[in-house]
Amino acid sequence: MEKIKCPICGTLIDDDDYVPCPYCAWAYVGIEEILDPNEREAFNLMSVNEAKKLLAEGKDKWGNPSQKNK
């Protein structure tokens, strides 16, 4: 299985759609590259930029402390 970088935190994750990143909880859906970074993504319920803002605050997409900060 191929690995890709999580579009939010850069962690290497399996290239499987809808499998959440173990650190930021973003579920890669395979369309992040074509979305406007401010466009809300239906599966993750937020935009890439919203998720990156939470990560910068040390939180995963659910608002919990990210695994990298534990």
Coordinates of N, CA and C in Angstrom, one line a residue:
M1 N 0.8 -1.2 0.0 CA 0.0 0.0 0.0 C 0.9 1.2 0.0
E2 N 0.5 2.2 -0.8 CA 1.2 3.5 -0.9 C 0.9 4.3 0.3
K3 N 1.9 5.2 0.6 CA 1.7 6.2 1.7 C 1.6 7.5 1.1
I4 N 0.9 8.4 1.7 CA 0.8 9.8 1.3 C 0.9 10.7 2.5
K5 N 1.2 12.0 2.3 CA 1.2 12.9 3.4 C -0.2 13.4 3.7
C6 N -0.5 13.4 5.0 CA -1.8 13.9 5.4 C -1.8 15.4 5.0
P7 N -2.9 15.9 4.3 CA -3.0 17.2 3.8 C -3.0 18.3 5.0
I8 N -3.3 17.8 6.2 CA -3.3 18.7 7.3 C -2.0 18.8 8.1
C9 N -1.5 17.7 8.5 CA -0.4 17.7 9.4 C 0.9 17.1 8.8
G10 N 0.8 16.5 7.6 CA 2.0 16.0 6.9 C 2.4 14.6 7.3
T11 N 1.7 14.0 8.3 CA 2.0 12.6 8.7 C 1.8 11.7 7.5
L12 N 2.7 10.7 7.4 CA 2.5 9.7 6.4 C 1.4 8.8 6.8
I13 N 0.4 8.6 5.9 CA -0.7 7.8 6.1 C -1.0 6.9 4.9
D14 N -1.7 5.8 5.1 CA -2.0 4.9 4.0 C -2.9 5.6 3.0
D15 N -2.7 5.4 1.8 CA -3.5 6.0 0.7 C -4.8 5.3 0.5
D16 N -5.6 5.3 1.6 CA -6.9 4.7 1.6 C -7.9 5.9 1.9
D17 N -8.9 6.0 1.1 CA -9.9 7.1 1.3 C -10.6 6.8 2.6
Y18 N -10.9 7.9 3.3 CA -11.7 7.9 4.5 C -11.1 7.3 5.7
V19 N -9.8 7.0 5.7 CA -9.1 6.5 6.9 C -8.5 7.7 7.6
P20 N -8.9 7.9 8.9 CA -8.4 9.1 9.6 C -6.9 9.0 9.9
C21 N -6.3 10.2 9.9 CA -4.9 10.3 10.3 C -4.9 10.1 11.8
P22 N -3.9 9.3 12.3 CA -3.8 9.0 13.7 C -3.4 10.2 14.5
Y23 N -3.0 11.3 13.9 CA -2.5 12.5 14.7 C -3.5 13.6 14.7
C24 N -4.1 13.9 13.5 CA -5.0 15.1 13.5 C -6.5 14.7 13.2
A25 N -6.7 13.4 12.9 CA -8.0 12.9 12.7 C -8.7 13.2 11.4
W26 N -7.9 13.9 10.5 CA -8.5 14.2 9.2 C -8.6 12.9 8.4
A27 N -9.7 12.7 7.8 CA -9.9 11.5 6.9 C -9.7 11.9 5.5
Y28 N -8.6 11.4 4.9 CA -8.3 11.7 3.5 C -9.3 11.2 2.6
V29 N -9.9 12.1 1.8 CA -10.9 11.7 0.8 C -10.5 11.8 -0.6
G30 N -9.3 12.2 -0.9 CA -8.7 12.2 -2.2 C -9.0 13.4 -3.1
I31 N -9.7 14.4 -2.6 CA -10.0 15.6 -3.4 C -9.4 16.8 -2.8
E32 N -8.7 16.7 -1.7 CA -8.1 17.9 -1.0 C -7.3 18.7 -2.0
E33 N -6.6 18.1 -3.0 CA -5.8 18.9 -3.9 C -6.6 19.8 -4.8
I34 N -7.8 19.4 -5.1 CA -8.6 20.2 -6.0 C -9.6 21.2 -5.3
L35 N -9.8 21.0 -4.0 CA -10.6 21.9 -3.2 C -10.0 23.3 -3.0
D36 N -10.7 24.3 -2.9 CA -10.2 25.6 -2.4 C -10.0 25.3 -0.9
P37 N -8.9 25.7 -0.3 CA -8.5 25.4 1.1 C -9.6 26.0 2.1
N38 N -10.4 26.9 1.6 CA -11.5 27.4 2.5 C -12.8 26.7 2.3
E39 N -12.9 25.8 1.3 CA -14.1 25.1 1.0 C -14.3 24.0 2.0
R40 N -15.5 24.0 2.6 CA -15.8 22.9 3.5 C -16.0 21.6 2.8
E41 N -15.3 20.6 3.4 CA -15.3 19.2 2.8 C -16.4 18.5 3.5
A42 N -17.3 17.8 2.8 CA -18.5 17.2 3.4 C -18.2 16.1 4.4
F43 N -17.2 15.2 4.1 CA -16.9 14.1 5.0 C -16.3 14.6 6.3
N44 N -15.3 15.5 6.3 CA -14.6 16.0 7.5 C -15.4 17.1 8.1
L45 N -16.4 17.7 7.5 CA -17.2 18.8 8.0 C -16.5 20.1 8.3
M46 N -15.4 20.3 7.6 CA -14.6 21.5 7.8 C -13.7 21.7 6.6
S47 N -13.1 22.8 6.4 CA -12.2 23.1 5.4 C -10.8 22.6 5.8
V48 N -9.9 22.5 4.8 CA -8.5 22.2 5.1 C -7.9 23.3 6.0
N49 N -8.2 24.6 5.7 CA -7.7 25.7 6.5 C -8.2 25.7 7.9
E50 N -9.5 25.3 8.1 CA -10.0 25.2 9.4 C -9.3 24.1 10.2
A51 N -9.0 23.0 9.6 CA -8.3 21.9 10.2 C -6.9 22.3 10.6
K52 N -6.2 23.0 9.6 CA -4.9 23.4 9.9 C -4.8 24.4 11.0
K53 N -5.8 25.3 11.2 CA -5.9 26.2 12.3 C -6.0 25.5 13.6
L54 N -6.9 24.5 13.7 CA -7.0 23.7 14.9 C -5.6 23.0 15.2
L55 N -5.0 22.4 14.2 CA -3.7 21.8 14.4 C -2.7 22.8 15.0
A56 N -2.7 24.0 14.5 CA -1.7 25.0 15.0 C -2.0 25.3 16.4
E57 N -3.2 25.1 16.9 CA -3.6 25.3 18.3 C -3.4 24.0 19.1
G58 N -2.8 23.0 18.5 CA -2.5 21.7 19.2 C -3.7 20.8 19.3
K59 N -4.7 21.0 18.4 CA -6.0 20.2 18.5 C -6.2 19.4 17.2
D60 N -6.9 18.3 17.3 CA -7.3 17.5 16.2 C -8.6 18.1 15.6
K61 N -9.1 17.5 14.5 CA -10.3 18.1 13.9 C -11.5 18.1 14.8
W62 N -11.5 17.4 15.9 CA -12.6 17.3 16.8 C -12.4 18.3 18.0
G63 N -11.3 19.0 18.0 CA -11.0 20.0 19.1 C -10.3 19.4 20.3
N64 N -10.0 18.1 20.2 CA -9.3 17.4 21.2 C -7.8 17.6 21.0
P65 N -7.0 17.5 22.1 CA -5.5 17.6 21.9 C -5.0 16.6 20.9
S66 N -4.2 17.1 19.9 CA -3.7 16.2 18.9 C -2.8 15.2 19.5
Q67 N -2.6 14.0 18.9 CA -1.8 12.9 19.4 C -0.3 13.4 19.5
K68 N 0.1 14.3 18.6 CA 1.5 14.8 18.6 C 1.7 15.6 19.8
N69 N 0.7 16.2 20.5 CA 0.8 17.0 21.6 C 0.6 16.3 22.9
K70 N 0.4 15.0 22.9 CA 0.1 14.2 24.1 C 1.5 13.7 24.7

